[in-house]
Structures are given as C-alpha cells and as structure tokens.
mmCIF file of C-alpha atoms in Angstrom:
data_model
loop_
_atom_site.group_PDB
_atom_site.id
_atom_site.type_symbol
_atom_site.label_atom_id
_atom_site.label_comp_id
_atom_site.label_asym_id
_atom_site.label_seq_id
_atom_site.Cartn_x
_atom_site.Cartn_y
_atom_site.Cartn_z
ATOM 1 C CA MET A 1 102.985 -38.564 8.484
ATOM 2 C CA ALA A 2 106.003 -39.205 10.712
ATOM 3 C CA GLU A 3 109.052 -40.957 9.390
ATOM 4 C CA PRO A 4 109.721 -44.443 10.709
ATOM 5 C CA GLY A 5 111.807 -44.164 13.844
ATOM 6 C CA ALA A 6 110.775 -40.557 14.492
ATOM 7 C CA GLY A 7 110.810 -39.882 18.208
ATOM 8 C CA PHE A 8 113.403 -42.576 18.854
ATOM 9 C CA ASP A 9 115.850 -41.458 21.519
ATOM 10 C CA SER A 10 119.019 -43.564 21.355
ATOM 11 C CA ARG A 11 120.519 -41.795 24.357
ATOM 12 C CA GLY A 12 117.417 -42.512 26.452
ATOM 13 C CA VAL A 13 117.400 -46.144 25.353
ATOM 14 C CA GLY A 14 121.098 -46.442 26.177
ATOM 15 C CA LEU A 15 120.513 -45.023 29.647
ATOM 16 C CA LYS A 16 117.628 -47.438 30.270
ATOM 17 C CA ILE A 17 119.800 -50.353 29.171
ATOM 18 C CA GLN A 18 122.639 -49.268 31.484
ATOM 19 C CA LYS A 19 120.242 -49.021 34.415
ATOM 20 C CA LYS A 20 118.671 -52.397 33.564
ATOM 21 C CA LEU A 21 122.075 -54.076 33.298
ATOM 22 C CA LEU A 22 123.050 -52.571 36.614
ATOM 23 C CA GLY A 23 120.060 -54.301 38.184
ATOM 24 C CA LYS A 24 121.142 -57.667 36.771
ATOM 25 C CA MET A 25 124.811 -57.516 37.738
ATOM 26 C CA SER A 26 126.212 -58.939 40.929
ATOM 27 C CA SER A 27 127.817 -56.585 43.414
ATOM 28 C CA LYS A 28 131.284 -57.938 42.654
ATOM 29 C CA SER A 29 130.975 -57.456 38.901
ATOM 30 C CA ILE A 30 129.608 -53.940 39.420
ATOM 31 C CA ALA A 31 132.431 -53.061 41.760
ATOM 32 C CA LYS A 32 135.009 -54.509 39.395
ATOM 33 C CA HIS A 33 133.897 -52.354 36.456
ATOM 34 C CA PHE A 34 132.704 -49.140 38.072
ATOM 35 C CA ILE A 35 134.514 -48.615 41.377
ATOM 36 C CA ASP A 36 138.198 -47.800 41.782
ATOM 37 C CA ASP A 37 140.563 -49.722 44.074
ATOM 38 C CA THR A 38 140.567 -47.135 46.868
ATOM 39 C CA THR A 39 136.770 -46.972 47.043
ATOM 40 C CA SER A 40 136.681 -50.752 46.920
ATOM 41 C CA LYS A 41 138.928 -50.916 49.993
ATOM 42 C CA VAL A 42 136.595 -48.574 51.897
ATOM 43 C CA LEU A 43 133.590 -50.699 50.908
ATOM 44 C CA ASP A 44 135.382 -53.948 51.852
ATOM 45 C CA ALA A 45 136.209 -52.610 55.318
ATOM 46 C CA ALA A 46 132.641 -51.301 55.749
ATOM 47 C CA TYR A 47 131.345 -54.744 54.752
ATOM 48 C CA LYS A 48 133.497 -56.400 57.415
ATOM 49 C CA ILE A 49 132.279 -53.960 60.073
ATOM 50 C CA ILE A 50 128.625 -54.526 59.200
ATOM 51 C CA LYS A 51 129.170 -58.285 59.026
ATOM 52 C CA GLU A 52 130.788 -58.198 62.477
ATOM 53 C CA TYR A 53 128.010 -56.014 63.875
ATOM 54 C CA SER A 54 125.090 -57.784 62.202
ATOM 55 C CA ASN A 55 125.521 -60.789 59.924
ATOM 56 C CA LYS A 56 126.836 -61.791 56.517
ATOM 57 C CA LYS A 57 123.444 -61.567 54.787
ATOM 58 C CA ASP A 58 122.760 -58.022 56.028
ATOM 59 C CA ALA A 59 126.298 -56.927 55.160
ATOM 60 C CA GLU A 60 126.017 -58.281 51.616
ATOM 61 C CA LYS A 61 122.628 -56.634 51.145
ATOM 62 C CA MET A 62 123.940 -53.300 52.435
ATOM 63 C CA MET A 63 126.970 -53.344 50.138
ATOM 64 C CA LYS A 64 124.850 -54.368 47.146
ATOM 65 C CA TYR A 65 122.490 -51.458 47.783
ATOM 66 C CA LEU A 66 125.331 -49.023 48.377
ATOM 67 C CA ILE A 67 127.186 -50.009 45.201
ATOM 68 C CA LYS A 68 124.026 -49.818 43.102
ATOM 69 C CA ILE A 69 123.252 -46.346 44.441
ATOM 70 C CA VAL A 70 126.757 -45.050 43.729
ATOM 71 C CA VAL A 71 126.790 -46.517 40.220
ATOM 72 C CA LYS A 72 123.272 -45.292 39.360
ATOM 73 C CA VAL A 73 124.102 -41.741 40.406
ATOM 74 C CA GLY A 74 127.322 -41.994 38.383
ATOM 75 C CA ILE A 75 125.439 -43.198 35.314
ATOM 76 C CA LEU A 76 122.940 -40.353 35.622
ATOM 77 C CA TYR A 77 125.737 -37.816 36.013
ATOM 78 C CA ARG A 78 127.856 -39.127 33.134
ATOM 79 C CA ASN A 79 124.832 -39.136 30.858
ATOM 80 C CA ASP A 80 123.950 -35.482 31.674
ATOM 81 C CA GLN A 81 120.599 -36.413 33.184
ATOM 82 C CA PHE A 82 120.670 -33.827 35.968
ATOM 83 C CA ASN A 83 119.189 -30.379 35.376
ATOM 84 C CA ALA A 84 120.827 -27.209 36.748
ATOM 85 C CA GLU A 85 119.000 -27.437 40.087
ATOM 86 C CA GLU A 86 119.986 -31.092 40.493
ATOM 87 C CA LEU A 87 123.604 -30.320 39.588
ATOM 88 C CA ALA A 88 123.631 -27.684 42.336
ATOM 89 C CA MET A 89 122.182 -30.294 44.723
ATOM 90 C CA ALA A 90 124.849 -32.799 43.606
ATOM 91 C CA ASP A 91 127.529 -30.225 44.393
ATOM 92 C CA SER A 92 125.972 -29.547 47.809
ATOM 93 C CA PHE A 93 125.756 -33.280 48.483
ATOM 94 C CA LYS A 94 129.396 -33.762 47.523
ATOM 95 C CA LYS A 95 130.467 -30.965 49.899
ATOM 96 C CA LYS A 96 128.301 -32.319 52.722
ATOM 97 C CA PHE A 97 129.579 -35.873 52.178
ATOM 98 C CA HIS A 98 133.160 -34.573 52.160
ATOM 99 C CA SER A 99 132.443 -32.821 55.467
ATOM 100 C CA LEU A 100 130.888 -36.020 56.840
ATOM 101 C CA SER A 101 133.991 -37.963 55.795
ATOM 102 C CA MET A 102 136.218 -35.419 57.562
ATOM 103 C CA THR A 103 134.053 -35.810 60.663
ATOM 104 C CA VAL A 104 134.432 -39.600 60.552
ATOM 105 C CA ILE A 105 138.203 -39.209 60.210
ATOM 106 C CA SER A 106 138.313 -36.789 63.133
ATOM 107 C CA PHE A 107 136.152 -38.990 65.372
ATOM 108 C CA HIS A 108 138.443 -41.927 64.621
ATOM 109 C CA GLU A 109 141.738 -40.087 65.108
ATOM 110 C CA VAL A 110 140.971 -37.746 68.011
ATOM 111 C CA GLU A 111 139.909 -39.517 71.194
ATOM 112 C CA PHE A 112 136.770 -38.354 72.979
ATOM 113 C CA THR A 113 135.485 -36.316 70.015
ATOM 114 C CA TYR A 114 132.883 -38.847 68.870
ATOM 115 C CA ASP A 115 129.411 -37.298 68.989
ATOM 116 C CA SER A 116 126.667 -39.676 67.876
ATOM 117 C CA VAL A 117 123.978 -36.970 67.724
ATOM 118 C CA PHE A 118 126.079 -34.778 65.433
ATOM 119 C CA LEU A 119 127.106 -37.733 63.255
ATOM 120 C CA LYS A 120 123.547 -39.002 62.965
ATOM 121 C CA SER A 121 122.369 -35.522 61.964
ATOM 122 C CA SER A 122 125.072 -35.251 59.278
ATOM 123 C CA VAL A 123 124.239 -38.673 57.848
ATOM 124 C CA GLU A 124 120.548 -37.738 57.758
ATOM 125 C CA GLU A 125 121.314 -34.481 55.916
ATOM 126 C CA CYS A 126 123.251 -36.463 53.301
ATOM 127 C CA ARG A 127 120.333 -38.895 52.940
ATOM 128 C CA GLN A 128 117.868 -36.077 52.371
ATOM 129 C CA MET A 129 120.125 -34.400 49.809
ATOM 130 C CA LEU A 130 120.638 -37.637 47.899
ATOM 131 C CA GLN A 131 116.891 -38.333 47.902
ATOM 132 C CA THR A 132 116.278 -34.855 46.476
ATOM 133 C CA LEU A 133 118.946 -35.432 43.829
ATOM 134 C CA ILE A 134 117.494 -38.741 42.596
ATOM 135 C CA GLU A 135 113.814 -37.830 43.088
ATOM 136 C CA ARG A 136 112.809 -37.642 39.414
ATOM 137 C CA HIS A 137 115.238 -40.301 38.167
ATOM 138 C CA SER A 138 114.664 -43.259 40.468
ATOM 139 C CA THR A 139 112.016 -45.771 41.359
ATOM 140 C CA ASP A 140 110.566 -46.144 44.824
ATOM 141 C CA LYS A 141 112.685 -49.287 45.133
ATOM 142 C CA THR A 142 115.909 -47.312 44.634
ATOM 143 C CA LYS A 143 114.732 -44.585 47.010
ATOM 144 C CA GLY A 144 114.004 -47.299 49.575
ATOM 145 C CA ARG A 145 117.531 -48.629 49.142
ATOM 146 C CA VAL A 146 118.935 -45.173 49.827
ATOM 147 C CA ASP A 147 116.853 -44.938 53.009
ATOM 148 C CA HIS A 148 117.913 -48.433 54.085
ATOM 149 C CA VAL A 149 121.641 -47.697 53.658
ATOM 150 C CA PHE A 150 121.570 -44.330 55.395
ATOM 151 C CA HIS A 151 119.308 -45.449 58.236
ATOM 152 C CA SER A 152 121.563 -48.446 58.823
ATOM 153 C CA PHE A 153 124.608 -46.202 59.173
ATOM 154 C CA CYS A 154 122.590 -43.957 61.539
ATOM 155 C CA ASP A 155 122.129 -46.846 63.972
ATOM 156 C CA GLU A 156 123.575 -45.418 67.171
ATOM 157 C CA SER A 157 124.704 -48.783 68.505
ATOM 158 C CA LEU A 158 126.598 -49.435 65.237
ATOM 159 C CA MET A 159 128.216 -46.002 65.467
ATOM 160 C CA ASP A 160 129.199 -46.707 69.075
ATOM 161 C CA VAL A 161 130.894 -49.948 67.989
ATOM 162 C CA ILE A 162 132.667 -48.219 65.095
ATOM 163 C CA PHE A 163 134.078 -45.402 67.208
ATOM 164 C CA ALA A 164 134.879 -47.317 70.394
ATOM 165 C CA PRO A 165 138.492 -46.269 71.192
ATOM 166 C CA GLU A 166 139.726 -49.816 71.767
ATOM 167 C CA GLY A 167 136.928 -51.560 69.904
ATOM 168 C CA LYS A 168 137.091 -54.523 67.586
ATOM 169 C CA CYS A 169 136.547 -52.260 64.553
ATOM 170 C CA ARG A 170 139.614 -50.110 65.202
ATOM 171 C CA ASP A 171 141.814 -51.708 62.504
ATOM 172 C CA LEU A 172 139.003 -51.697 59.950
ATOM 173 C CA MET A 173 138.319 -48.028 60.698
ATOM 174 C CA GLU A 174 142.022 -47.312 60.270
ATOM 175 C CA SER A 175 141.795 -48.790 56.768
ATOM 176 C CA ILE A 176 138.672 -46.746 56.005
ATOM 177 C CA VAL A 177 140.275 -43.521 57.264
ATOM 178 C CA THR A 178 143.492 -44.125 55.300
ATOM 179 C CA ASN A 179 141.534 -44.732 52.110
ATOM 180 C CA LEU A 180 139.144 -41.814 52.695
ATOM 181 C CA ARG A 181 142.194 -39.563 52.974
ATOM 182 C CA LYS A 182 143.573 -41.029 49.747
ATOM 183 C CA MET A 183 140.249 -40.434 47.988
ATOM 184 C CA MET A 184 140.305 -36.814 49.169
ATOM 185 C CA ASP A 185 143.899 -36.350 48.024
ATOM 186 C CA GLU A 186 142.947 -37.716 44.591
ATOM 187 C CA GLY A 187 139.901 -35.433 44.414
ATOM 188 C CA ASN A 188 137.461 -38.339 44.405
ATOM 189 C CA LEU A 189 135.666 -37.378 47.598
#
C-alpha cells in the first residue's frame, strides 16, 4: 500500500500554480514583476505603434499576449521543464531572434535596406521555432496567442508603416532600436 502523499510532485504543483497565476494577472502587474525596464520600454513603444496603426483594444490585446508568452517561456525555462532537444531549440530561437533584432535595427538605421519579404520570412521562422519549443508545454490557447502575435507583426502594411523613412513611427522605432541595442549589450537578447 502506498504512503499518503506518494506520487505528490511539489515542483509540478508549483509550476501549475505559477502558470495559473500568470493567467489571472493583468499585463501591467506581470510586466512589473517579470520584465526589466529596458524590455518594458521596447514593449511600451511597440504598444504605441500598434495603437497608432490599429486601435487601443488591439494594442492592449497584443501586448497582453506577448507578455504572457515571454513570461510563460521564462517560467518553463527557470523550472527546468525543457528537455535537451527543447533547450537546443531555445538556443536556436534565441540566435534567430537576435538576428531578427539586428535586422530590425539595420532596416531602421540604414535607409533603403528595408525588405518586407525577408523580414516576414525571419519573423515566420521565429514563430515556427517558438511553437516547436512550447509544443508539449502549452495549451492550444497559448499556441494561438503565439500565432496571433507573430502574424500581426508579419502584416506587411504594419511593417511598411514601421520602416517608412519619414513615417510617424520614426521616434518610437528609435526608442525600440536604442533599447534593443541596450538589451544586446547586457546579454538579454
């Protein structure tokens, strides 16, 4: 006969509680506790761009999804939930996302280099890698959020607005680029 409590997994319960709490928290409280100041500045500027391009409701939804995705992946990583194959995928994703960030910086800083087809392809590769990484850890709802965020950033008309040389997003992109560089310098991207 098994002892009372046999089979209890406190680590698994703790992880479930963290994920459940994440679902109940507002985007601002999540950001306040889990996201550093530099990342927060990038997200704030991205919010303003999306709000300008679309509307406040869509921008809030996008940021909520994005923050939840980042925090969930962080929770999984910190709790050693990824197997060796997934850790290799996480490393590949990080490298690809770093490359994507460098591309965004280059497109912003060097006139006439913006290439929507290349950018869209890079964003799609990141989406696929992230989906592979979270495949066995996430619900269909979370996977749908990932698709929503990445497909939204793949919108060619949004990309055209973002990278317009004298466009209305120029100052916001300058903030994003400055903070992306800072994140890279700090080893956080």
